[in-house]
mmCIF file of C-alpha atoms in Angstrom:
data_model
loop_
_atom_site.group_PDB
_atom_site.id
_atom_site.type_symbol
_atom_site.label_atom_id
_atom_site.label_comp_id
_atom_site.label_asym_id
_atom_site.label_seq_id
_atom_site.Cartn_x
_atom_site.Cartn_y
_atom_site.Cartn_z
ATOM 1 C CA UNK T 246 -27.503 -104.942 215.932
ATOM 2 C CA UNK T 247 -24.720 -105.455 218.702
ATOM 3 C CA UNK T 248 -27.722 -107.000 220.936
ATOM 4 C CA UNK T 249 -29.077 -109.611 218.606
ATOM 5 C CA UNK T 250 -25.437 -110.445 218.204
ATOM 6 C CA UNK T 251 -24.660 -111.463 221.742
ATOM 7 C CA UNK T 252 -28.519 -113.230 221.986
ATOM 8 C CA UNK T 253 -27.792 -115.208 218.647
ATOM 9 C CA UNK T 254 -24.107 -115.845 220.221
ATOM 10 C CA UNK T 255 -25.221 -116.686 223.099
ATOM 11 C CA UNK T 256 -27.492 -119.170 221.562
ATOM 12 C CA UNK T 257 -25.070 -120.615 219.454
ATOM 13 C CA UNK T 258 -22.235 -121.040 222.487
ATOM 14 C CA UNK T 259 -25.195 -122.536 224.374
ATOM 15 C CA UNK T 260 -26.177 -125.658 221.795
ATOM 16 C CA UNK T 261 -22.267 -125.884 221.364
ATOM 17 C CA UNK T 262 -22.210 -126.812 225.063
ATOM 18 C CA UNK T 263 -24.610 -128.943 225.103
ATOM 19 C CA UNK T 264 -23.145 -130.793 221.973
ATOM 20 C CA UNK T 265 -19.505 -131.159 222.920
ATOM 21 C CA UNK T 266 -20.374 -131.701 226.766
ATOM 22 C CA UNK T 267 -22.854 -134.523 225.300
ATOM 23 C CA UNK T 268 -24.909 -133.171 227.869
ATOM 24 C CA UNK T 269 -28.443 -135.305 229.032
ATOM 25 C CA UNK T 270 -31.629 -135.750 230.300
ATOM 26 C CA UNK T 271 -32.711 -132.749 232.308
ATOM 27 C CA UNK T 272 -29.594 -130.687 232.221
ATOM 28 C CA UNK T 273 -29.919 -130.745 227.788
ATOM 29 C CA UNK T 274 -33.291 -129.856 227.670
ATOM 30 C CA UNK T 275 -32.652 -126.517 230.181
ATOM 31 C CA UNK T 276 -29.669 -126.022 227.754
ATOM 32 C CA UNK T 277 -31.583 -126.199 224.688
ATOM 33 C CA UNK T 278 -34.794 -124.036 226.486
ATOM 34 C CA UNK T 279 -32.035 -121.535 227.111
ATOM 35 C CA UNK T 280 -30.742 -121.396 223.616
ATOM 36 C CA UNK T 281 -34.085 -121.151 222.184
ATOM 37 C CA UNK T 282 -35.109 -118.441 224.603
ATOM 38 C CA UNK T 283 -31.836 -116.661 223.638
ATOM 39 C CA UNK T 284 -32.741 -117.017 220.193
ATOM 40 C CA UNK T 285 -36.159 -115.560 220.259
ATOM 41 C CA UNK T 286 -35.144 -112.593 222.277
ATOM 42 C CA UNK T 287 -32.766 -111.752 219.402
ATOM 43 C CA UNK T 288 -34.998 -111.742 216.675
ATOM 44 C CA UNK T 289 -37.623 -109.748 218.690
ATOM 45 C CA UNK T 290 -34.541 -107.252 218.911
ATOM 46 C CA UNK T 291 -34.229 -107.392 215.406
ATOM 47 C CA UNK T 292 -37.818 -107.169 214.708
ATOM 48 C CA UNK T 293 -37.523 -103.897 216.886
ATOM 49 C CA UNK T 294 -34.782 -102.534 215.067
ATOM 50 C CA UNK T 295 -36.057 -103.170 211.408
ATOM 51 C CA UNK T 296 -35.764 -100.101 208.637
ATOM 52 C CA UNK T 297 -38.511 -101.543 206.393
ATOM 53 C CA UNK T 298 -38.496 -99.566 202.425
ATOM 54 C CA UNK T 299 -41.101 -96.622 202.295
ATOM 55 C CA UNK T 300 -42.974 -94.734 199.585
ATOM 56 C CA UNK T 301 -42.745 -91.254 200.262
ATOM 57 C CA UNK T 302 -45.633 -89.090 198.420
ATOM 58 C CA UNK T 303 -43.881 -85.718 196.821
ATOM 59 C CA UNK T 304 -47.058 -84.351 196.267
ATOM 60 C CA UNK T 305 -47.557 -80.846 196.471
ATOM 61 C CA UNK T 306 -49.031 -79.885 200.147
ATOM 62 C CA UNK T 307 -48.300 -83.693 201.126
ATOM 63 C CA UNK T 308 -47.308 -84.671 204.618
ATOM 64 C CA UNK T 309 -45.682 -87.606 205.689
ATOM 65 C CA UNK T 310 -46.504 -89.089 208.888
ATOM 66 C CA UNK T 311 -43.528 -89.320 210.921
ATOM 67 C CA UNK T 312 -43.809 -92.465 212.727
ATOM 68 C CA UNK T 313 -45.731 -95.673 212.605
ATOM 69 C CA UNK T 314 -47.952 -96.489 214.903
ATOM 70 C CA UNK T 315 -51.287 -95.993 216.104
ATOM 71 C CA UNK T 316 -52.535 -92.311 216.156
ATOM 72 C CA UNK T 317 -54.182 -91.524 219.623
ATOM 73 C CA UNK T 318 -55.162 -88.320 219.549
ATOM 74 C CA UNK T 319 -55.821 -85.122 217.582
ATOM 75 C CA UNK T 320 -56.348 -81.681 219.204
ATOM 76 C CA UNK T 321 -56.000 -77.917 219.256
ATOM 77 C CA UNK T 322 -52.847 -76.341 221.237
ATOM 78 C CA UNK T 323 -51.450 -72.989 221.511
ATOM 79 C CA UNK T 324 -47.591 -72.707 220.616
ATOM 80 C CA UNK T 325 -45.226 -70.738 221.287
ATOM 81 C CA UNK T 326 -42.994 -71.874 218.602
ATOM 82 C CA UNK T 327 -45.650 -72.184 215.925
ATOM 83 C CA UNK T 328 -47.040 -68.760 217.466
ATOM 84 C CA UNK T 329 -50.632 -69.379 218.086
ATOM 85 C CA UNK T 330 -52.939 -72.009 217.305
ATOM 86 C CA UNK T 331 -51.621 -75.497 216.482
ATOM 87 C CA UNK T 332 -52.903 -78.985 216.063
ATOM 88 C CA UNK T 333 -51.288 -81.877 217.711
ATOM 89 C CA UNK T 334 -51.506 -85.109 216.404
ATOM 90 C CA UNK T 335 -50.778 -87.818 218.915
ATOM 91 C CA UNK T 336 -49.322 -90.973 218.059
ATOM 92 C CA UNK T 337 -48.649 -94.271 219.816
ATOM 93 C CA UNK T 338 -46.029 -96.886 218.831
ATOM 94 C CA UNK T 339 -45.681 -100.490 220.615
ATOM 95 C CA UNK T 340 -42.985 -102.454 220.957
ATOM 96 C CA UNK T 341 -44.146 -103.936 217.219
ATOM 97 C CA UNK T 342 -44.490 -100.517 215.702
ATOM 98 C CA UNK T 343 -41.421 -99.467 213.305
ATOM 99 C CA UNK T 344 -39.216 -97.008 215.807
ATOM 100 C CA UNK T 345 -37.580 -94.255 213.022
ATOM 101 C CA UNK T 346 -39.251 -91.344 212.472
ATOM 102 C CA UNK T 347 -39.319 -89.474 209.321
ATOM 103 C CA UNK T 348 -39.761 -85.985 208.512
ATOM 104 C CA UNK T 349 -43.309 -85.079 207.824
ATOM 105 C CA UNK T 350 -41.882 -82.041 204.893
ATOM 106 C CA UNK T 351 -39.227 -80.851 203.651
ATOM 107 C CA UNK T 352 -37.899 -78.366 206.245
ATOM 108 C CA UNK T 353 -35.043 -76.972 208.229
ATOM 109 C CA UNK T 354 -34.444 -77.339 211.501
ATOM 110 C CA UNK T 355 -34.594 -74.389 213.630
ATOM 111 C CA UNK T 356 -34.139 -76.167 217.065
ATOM 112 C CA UNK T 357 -34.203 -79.098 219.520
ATOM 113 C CA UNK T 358 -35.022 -78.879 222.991
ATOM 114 C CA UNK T 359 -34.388 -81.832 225.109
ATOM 115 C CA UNK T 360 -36.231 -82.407 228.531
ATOM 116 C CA UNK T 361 -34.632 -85.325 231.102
ATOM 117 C CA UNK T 362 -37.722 -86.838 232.809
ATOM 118 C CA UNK T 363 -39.637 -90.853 233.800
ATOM 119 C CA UNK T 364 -39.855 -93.620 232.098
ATOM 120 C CA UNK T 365 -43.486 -94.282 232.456
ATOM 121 C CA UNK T 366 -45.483 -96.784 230.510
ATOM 122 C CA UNK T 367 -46.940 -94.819 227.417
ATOM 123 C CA UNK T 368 -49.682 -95.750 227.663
ATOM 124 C CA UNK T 369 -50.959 -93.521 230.549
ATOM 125 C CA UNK T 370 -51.724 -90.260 229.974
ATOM 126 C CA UNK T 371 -48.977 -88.680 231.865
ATOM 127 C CA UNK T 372 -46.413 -89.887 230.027
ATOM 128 C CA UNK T 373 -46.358 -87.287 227.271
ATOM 129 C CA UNK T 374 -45.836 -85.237 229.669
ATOM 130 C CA UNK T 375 -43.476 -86.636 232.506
ATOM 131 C CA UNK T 376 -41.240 -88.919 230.394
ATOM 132 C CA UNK T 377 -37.782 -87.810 228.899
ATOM 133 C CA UNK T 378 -38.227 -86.288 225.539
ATOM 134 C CA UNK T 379 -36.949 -85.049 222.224
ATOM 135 C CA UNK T 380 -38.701 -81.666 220.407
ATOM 136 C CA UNK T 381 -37.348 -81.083 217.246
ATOM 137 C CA UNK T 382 -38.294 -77.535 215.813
ATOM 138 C CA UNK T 383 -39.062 -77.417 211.874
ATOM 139 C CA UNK T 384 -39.728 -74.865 209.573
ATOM 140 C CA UNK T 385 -41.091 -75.550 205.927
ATOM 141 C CA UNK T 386 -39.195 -75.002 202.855
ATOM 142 C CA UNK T 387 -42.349 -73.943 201.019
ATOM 143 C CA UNK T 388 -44.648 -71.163 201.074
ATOM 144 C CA UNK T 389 -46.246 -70.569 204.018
ATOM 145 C CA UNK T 390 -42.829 -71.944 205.692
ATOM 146 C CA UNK T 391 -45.007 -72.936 208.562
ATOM 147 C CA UNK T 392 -43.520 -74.383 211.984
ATOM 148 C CA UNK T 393 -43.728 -77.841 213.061
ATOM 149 C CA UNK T 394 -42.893 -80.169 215.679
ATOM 150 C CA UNK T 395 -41.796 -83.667 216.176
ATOM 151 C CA UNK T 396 -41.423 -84.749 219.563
ATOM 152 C CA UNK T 397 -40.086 -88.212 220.695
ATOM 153 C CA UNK T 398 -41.044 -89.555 223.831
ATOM 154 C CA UNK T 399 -39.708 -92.295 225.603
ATOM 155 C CA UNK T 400 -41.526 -95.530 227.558
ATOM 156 C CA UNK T 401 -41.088 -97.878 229.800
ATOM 157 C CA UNK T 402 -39.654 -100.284 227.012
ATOM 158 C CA UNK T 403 -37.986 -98.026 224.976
ATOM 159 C CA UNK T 404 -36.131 -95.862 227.067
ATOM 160 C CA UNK T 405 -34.233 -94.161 224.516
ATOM 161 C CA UNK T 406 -33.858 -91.367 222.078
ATOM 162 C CA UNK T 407 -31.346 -91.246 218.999
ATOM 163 C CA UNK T 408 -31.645 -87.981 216.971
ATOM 164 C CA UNK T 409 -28.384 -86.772 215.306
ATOM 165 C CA UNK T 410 -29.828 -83.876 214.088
ATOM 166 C CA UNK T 411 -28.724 -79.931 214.648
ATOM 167 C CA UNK T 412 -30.341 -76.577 213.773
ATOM 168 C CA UNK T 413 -29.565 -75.507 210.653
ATOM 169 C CA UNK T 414 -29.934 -79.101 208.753
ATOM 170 C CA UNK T 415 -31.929 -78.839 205.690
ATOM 171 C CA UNK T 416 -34.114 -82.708 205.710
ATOM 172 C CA UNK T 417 -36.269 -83.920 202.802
ATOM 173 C CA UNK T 418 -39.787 -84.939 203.247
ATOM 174 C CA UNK T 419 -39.697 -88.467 204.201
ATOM 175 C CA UNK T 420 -35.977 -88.769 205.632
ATOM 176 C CA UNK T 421 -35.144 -90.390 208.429
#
């Protein structure tokens, strides 16, 4: 929010400038490029930033996906968290993907584990793998109480990771 703020300000100071310096020719249409340029990049921040209203199922057995995006893989892993077998779902957000995850069930959390690493465009391969990440640790609330994980993983554009949670919160299906 504190970004669009200075963009939109900045935009605003800029067309003020040009107004009370009664500015011309050349030197008022740069002014006015810059303002709208300024102006752009703002709501493309706030575009980014957007918390958009969700239905979340309460089904029994339901799982919620736990980020938007486009889902780029799907395939069988061995865990030693979940303790054997697990499947990994892969999924890809751009820059014009919604960027908060939610909880896929209701669950505790039983740990995180943060790893520093690149900022490589995630896109390639690699980058699960080499860029700085996020695991959360869940356990279900309901019977079979199985393990999950969430991992975040950072790109090139957006380079960083927000999660306020701690091990031992108790998080609904669906919650941010």
């Amino acid at each position: 929010f504190a970004f669009s703020l200075i963009f939109f300000g900045g935009a605003g100071l800029v067309c003020w400038l040009v107004a009370e310096l009664e500015l011309r020719g050349a030197v008022r249409l740069i002014g006015h490029l810059i303002a709208t340029t300024l102006t752009v990049i703002g709501i493309l921040i706030v575009w980014f930033f957007r918390d958009p209203n969700r239905k979340i199922p309460a089904g029994p057995g339901d799982v919620v996906c736990p980020a938007d995006g486009k889902i780029v893989e799907v395939i069988e892993v061995e865990d030693e968290f979940i303790g054997g077998p697990a499947i990994q779902i892969g999924i890809f957000l751009s820059i014009f993907n919604v960027h908060i995850n939610r909880v896929p069930v209701s669950c505790r959390v039983i740990g995180l584990r943060y790893r520093a690493g690149k900022y490589l465009n995630a896109l390639r391969p690699e980058s699960a793998r080499e860029n700085e990440q996020v695991a959360i640790r869940l356990e279900q609330d309901d019977a079979p109480h199985r393990g999950m994980i969430v991992r975040q993983i950072t790109g090139a554009i957006a380079r960083r990771i927000v999660c306020d949670l701690k091990p031992g919160d108790r998080l609904a299906s669906g919650e941010k």
